[in-house]
PDB file of C-alpha atoms in Angstrom:
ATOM      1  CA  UNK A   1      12.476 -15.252   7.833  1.00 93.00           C
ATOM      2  CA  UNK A   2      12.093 -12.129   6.419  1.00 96.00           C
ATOM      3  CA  UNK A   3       9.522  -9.366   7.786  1.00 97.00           C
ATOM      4  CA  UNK A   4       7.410  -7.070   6.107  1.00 98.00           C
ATOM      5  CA  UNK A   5       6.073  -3.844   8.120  1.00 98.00           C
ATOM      6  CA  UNK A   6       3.171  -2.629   6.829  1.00 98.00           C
ATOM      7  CA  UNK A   7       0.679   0.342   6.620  1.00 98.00           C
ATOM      8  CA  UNK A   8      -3.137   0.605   5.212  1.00 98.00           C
ATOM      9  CA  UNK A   9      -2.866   3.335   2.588  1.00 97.00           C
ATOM     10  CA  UNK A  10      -6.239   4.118   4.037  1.00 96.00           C
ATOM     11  CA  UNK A  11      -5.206   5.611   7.002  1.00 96.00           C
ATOM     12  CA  UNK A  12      -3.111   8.286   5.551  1.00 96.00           C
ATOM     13  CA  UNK A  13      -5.511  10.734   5.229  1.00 90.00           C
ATOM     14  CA  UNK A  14      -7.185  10.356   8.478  1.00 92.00           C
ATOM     15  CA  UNK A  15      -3.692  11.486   9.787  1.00 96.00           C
ATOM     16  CA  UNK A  16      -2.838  13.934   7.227  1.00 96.00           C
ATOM     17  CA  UNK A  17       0.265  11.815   5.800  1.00 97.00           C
ATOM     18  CA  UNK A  18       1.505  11.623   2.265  1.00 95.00           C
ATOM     19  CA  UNK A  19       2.794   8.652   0.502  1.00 94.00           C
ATOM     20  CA  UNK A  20       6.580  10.283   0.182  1.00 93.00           C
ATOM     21  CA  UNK A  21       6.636  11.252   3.833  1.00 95.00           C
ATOM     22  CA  UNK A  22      10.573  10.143   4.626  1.00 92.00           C
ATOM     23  CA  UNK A  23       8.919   9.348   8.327  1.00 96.00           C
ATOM     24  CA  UNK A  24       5.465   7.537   7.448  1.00 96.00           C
ATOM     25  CA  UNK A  25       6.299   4.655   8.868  1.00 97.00           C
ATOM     26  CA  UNK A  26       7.665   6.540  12.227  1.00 97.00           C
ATOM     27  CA  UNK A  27       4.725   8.297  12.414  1.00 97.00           C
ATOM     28  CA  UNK A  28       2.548   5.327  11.959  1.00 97.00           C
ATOM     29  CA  UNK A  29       4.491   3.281  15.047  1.00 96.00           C
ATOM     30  CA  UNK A  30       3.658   6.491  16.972  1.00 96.00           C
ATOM     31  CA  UNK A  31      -0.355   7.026  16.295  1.00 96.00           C
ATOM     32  CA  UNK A  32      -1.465   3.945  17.694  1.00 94.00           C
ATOM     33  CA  UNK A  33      -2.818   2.152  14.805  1.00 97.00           C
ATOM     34  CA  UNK A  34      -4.722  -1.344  15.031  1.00 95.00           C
ATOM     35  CA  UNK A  35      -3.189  -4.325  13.791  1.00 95.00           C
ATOM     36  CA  UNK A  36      -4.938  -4.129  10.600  1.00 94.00           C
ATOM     37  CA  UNK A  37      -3.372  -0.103   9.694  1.00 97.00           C
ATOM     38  CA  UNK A  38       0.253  -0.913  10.986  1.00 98.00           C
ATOM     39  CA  UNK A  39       2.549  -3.921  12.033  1.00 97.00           C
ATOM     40  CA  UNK A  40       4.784  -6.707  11.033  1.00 97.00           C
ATOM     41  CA  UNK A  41       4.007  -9.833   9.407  1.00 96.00           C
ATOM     42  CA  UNK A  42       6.824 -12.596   8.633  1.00 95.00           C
ATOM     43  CA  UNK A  43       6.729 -14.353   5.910  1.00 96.00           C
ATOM     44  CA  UNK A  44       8.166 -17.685   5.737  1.00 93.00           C
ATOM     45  CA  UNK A  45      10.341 -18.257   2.439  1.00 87.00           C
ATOM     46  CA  UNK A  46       8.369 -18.608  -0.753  1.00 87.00           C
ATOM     47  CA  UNK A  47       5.051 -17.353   1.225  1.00 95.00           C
ATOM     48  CA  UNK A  48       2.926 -14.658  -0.659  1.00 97.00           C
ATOM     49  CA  UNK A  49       2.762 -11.434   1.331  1.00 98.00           C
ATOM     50  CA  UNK A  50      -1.064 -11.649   0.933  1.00 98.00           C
ATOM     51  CA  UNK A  51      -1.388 -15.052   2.425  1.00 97.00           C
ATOM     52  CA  UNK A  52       0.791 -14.343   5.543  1.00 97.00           C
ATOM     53  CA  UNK A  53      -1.766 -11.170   5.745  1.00 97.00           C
ATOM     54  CA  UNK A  54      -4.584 -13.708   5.835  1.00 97.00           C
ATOM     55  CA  UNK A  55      -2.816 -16.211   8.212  1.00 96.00           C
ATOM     56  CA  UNK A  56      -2.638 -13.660  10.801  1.00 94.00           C
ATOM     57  CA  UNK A  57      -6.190 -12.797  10.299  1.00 96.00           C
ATOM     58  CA  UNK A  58      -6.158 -10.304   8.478  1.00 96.00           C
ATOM     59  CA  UNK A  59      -8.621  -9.192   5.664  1.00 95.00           C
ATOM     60  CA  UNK A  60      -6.624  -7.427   3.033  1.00 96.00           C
ATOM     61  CA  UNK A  61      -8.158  -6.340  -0.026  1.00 96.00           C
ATOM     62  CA  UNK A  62      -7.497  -8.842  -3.030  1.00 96.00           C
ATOM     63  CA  UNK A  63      -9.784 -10.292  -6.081  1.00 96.00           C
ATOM     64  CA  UNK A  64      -8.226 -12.412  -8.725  1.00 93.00           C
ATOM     65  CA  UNK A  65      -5.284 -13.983  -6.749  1.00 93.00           C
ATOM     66  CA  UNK A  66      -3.256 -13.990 -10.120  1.00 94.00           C
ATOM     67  CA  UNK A  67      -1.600 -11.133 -10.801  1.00 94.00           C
ATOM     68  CA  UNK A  68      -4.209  -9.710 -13.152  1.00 94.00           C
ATOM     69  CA  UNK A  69      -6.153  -6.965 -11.387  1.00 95.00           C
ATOM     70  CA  UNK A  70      -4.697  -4.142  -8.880  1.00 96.00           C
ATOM     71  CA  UNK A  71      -6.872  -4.951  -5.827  1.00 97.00           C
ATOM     72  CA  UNK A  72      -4.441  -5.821  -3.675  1.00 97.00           C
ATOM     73  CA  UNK A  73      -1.991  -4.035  -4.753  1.00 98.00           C
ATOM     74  CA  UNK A  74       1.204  -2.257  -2.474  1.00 98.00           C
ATOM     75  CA  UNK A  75       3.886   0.073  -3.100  1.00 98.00           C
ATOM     76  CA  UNK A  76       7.185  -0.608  -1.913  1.00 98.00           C
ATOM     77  CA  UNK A  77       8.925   1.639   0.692  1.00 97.00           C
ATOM     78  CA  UNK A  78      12.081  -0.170   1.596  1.00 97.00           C
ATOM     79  CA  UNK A  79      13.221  -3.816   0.674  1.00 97.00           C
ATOM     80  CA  UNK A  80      11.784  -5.139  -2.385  1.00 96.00           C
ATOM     81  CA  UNK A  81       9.086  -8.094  -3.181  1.00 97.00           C
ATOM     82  CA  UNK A  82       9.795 -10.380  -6.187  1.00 96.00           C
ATOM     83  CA  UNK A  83       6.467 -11.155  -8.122  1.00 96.00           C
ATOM     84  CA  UNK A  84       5.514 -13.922 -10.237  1.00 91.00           C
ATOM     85  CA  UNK A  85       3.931 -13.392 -13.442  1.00 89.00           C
ATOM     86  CA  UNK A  86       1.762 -10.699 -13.479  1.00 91.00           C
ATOM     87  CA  UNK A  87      -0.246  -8.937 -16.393  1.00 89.00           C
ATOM     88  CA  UNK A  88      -1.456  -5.632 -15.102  1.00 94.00           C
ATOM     89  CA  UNK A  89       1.115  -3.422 -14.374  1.00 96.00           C
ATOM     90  CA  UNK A  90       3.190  -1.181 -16.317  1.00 96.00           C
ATOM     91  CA  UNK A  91       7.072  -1.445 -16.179  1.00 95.00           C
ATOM     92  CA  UNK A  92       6.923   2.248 -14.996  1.00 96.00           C
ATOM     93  CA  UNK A  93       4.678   1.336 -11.979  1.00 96.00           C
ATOM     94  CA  UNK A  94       6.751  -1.426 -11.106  1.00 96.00           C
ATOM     95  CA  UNK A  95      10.115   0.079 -11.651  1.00 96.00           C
ATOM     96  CA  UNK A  96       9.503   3.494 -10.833  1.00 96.00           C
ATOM     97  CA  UNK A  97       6.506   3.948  -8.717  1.00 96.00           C
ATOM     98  CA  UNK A  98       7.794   0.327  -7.103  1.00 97.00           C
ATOM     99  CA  UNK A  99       4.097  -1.029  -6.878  1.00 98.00           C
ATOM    100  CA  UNK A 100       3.973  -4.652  -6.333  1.00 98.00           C
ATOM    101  CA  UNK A 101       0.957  -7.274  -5.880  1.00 98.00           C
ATOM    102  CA  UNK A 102       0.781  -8.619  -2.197  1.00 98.00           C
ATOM    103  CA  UNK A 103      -1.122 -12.123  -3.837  1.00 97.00           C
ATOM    104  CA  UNK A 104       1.919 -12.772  -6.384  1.00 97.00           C
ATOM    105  CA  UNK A 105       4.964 -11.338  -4.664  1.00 98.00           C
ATOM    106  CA  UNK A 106       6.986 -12.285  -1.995  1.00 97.00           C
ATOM    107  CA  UNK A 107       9.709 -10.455   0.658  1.00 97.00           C
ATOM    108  CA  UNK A 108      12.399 -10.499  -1.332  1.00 95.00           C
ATOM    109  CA  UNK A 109      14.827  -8.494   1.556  1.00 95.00           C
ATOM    110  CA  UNK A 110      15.195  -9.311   4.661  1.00 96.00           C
ATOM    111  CA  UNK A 111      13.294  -6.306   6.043  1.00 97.00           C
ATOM    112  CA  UNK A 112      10.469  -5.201   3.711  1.00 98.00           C
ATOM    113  CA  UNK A 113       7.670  -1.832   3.882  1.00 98.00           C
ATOM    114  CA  UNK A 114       4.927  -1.786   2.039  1.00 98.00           C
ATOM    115  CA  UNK A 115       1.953   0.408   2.266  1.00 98.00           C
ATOM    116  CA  UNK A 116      -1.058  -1.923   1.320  1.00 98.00           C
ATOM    117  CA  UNK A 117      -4.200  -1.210   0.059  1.00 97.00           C
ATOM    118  CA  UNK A 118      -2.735   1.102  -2.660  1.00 97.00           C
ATOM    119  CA  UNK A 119      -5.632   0.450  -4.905  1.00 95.00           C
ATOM    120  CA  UNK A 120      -6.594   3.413  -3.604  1.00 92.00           C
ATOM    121  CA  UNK A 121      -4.168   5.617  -5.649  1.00 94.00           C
ATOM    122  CA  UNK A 122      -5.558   7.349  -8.993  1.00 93.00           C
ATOM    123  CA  UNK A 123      -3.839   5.606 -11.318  1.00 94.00           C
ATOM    124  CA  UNK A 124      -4.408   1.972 -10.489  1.00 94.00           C
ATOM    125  CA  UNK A 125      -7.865   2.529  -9.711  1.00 88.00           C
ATOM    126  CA  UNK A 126      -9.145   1.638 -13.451  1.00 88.00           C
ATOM    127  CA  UNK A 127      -7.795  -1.795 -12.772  1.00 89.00           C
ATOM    128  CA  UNK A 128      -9.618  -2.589  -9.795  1.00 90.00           C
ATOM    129  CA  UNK A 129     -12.277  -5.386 -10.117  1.00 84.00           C
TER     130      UNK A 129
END
């Protein structure tokens, strides 16, 4: 089953921490985040990463559930997540700035890091609903 660690994009600057930090996700284990900012979720096989979120009880940003807004959108640290169809992003964002949508995609690694929440970031934020 694979895992996904996460981290709320939110919480970066309330620490001070950039998105490229080599160590964000060190640092995170060490500031003594809640359960909503920082942990692990597994995700059974074919599960989307948003609805294991939700299982767990947590309440993770999200809108359309269908791939066509950036709401609940991620970027990729380590691993990778394999999305269904989606209609919003750019091939650059996807292939190079390795954003991914936590309703349509799912682990595909065994260990996967994401920081969530990444609607958040300048240049998605047109196509948030």
């Amino acid at each position: 089953m694979p895992t996904v660690t996460y981290l709320n994009y939110e919480v970066l600057d309330d620490h001070g921490w950039e998105m490229d930090d080599d160590d964000l996700f060190e640092k995170a284990e060490d500031a003594g985040l809640d359960g909503e900012d920082y942990g692990e979720l597994d995700v059974n096989e074919g599960e989307y990463i948003l609805e294991s979120a939700e299982a767990q009880g947590y309440d993770w940003p999200f809108s359309c559930r269908a791939g066509a807004c950036a709401n609940c959108a991620a970027i990729v640290k380590e691993g990778d997540i394999d999305m269904d169809m989606q209609q919003i992003l750019s091939d650059e964002e996807v292939e190079e700035k390795n954003v991914r949508l936590t309703c349509i995609g799912s682990p595909d690694a065994d260990d996967v890091k994401i920081v969530y929440n990444a609607k958040h970031l300048d240049y998605l934020q047109n196509r948030v609903i």
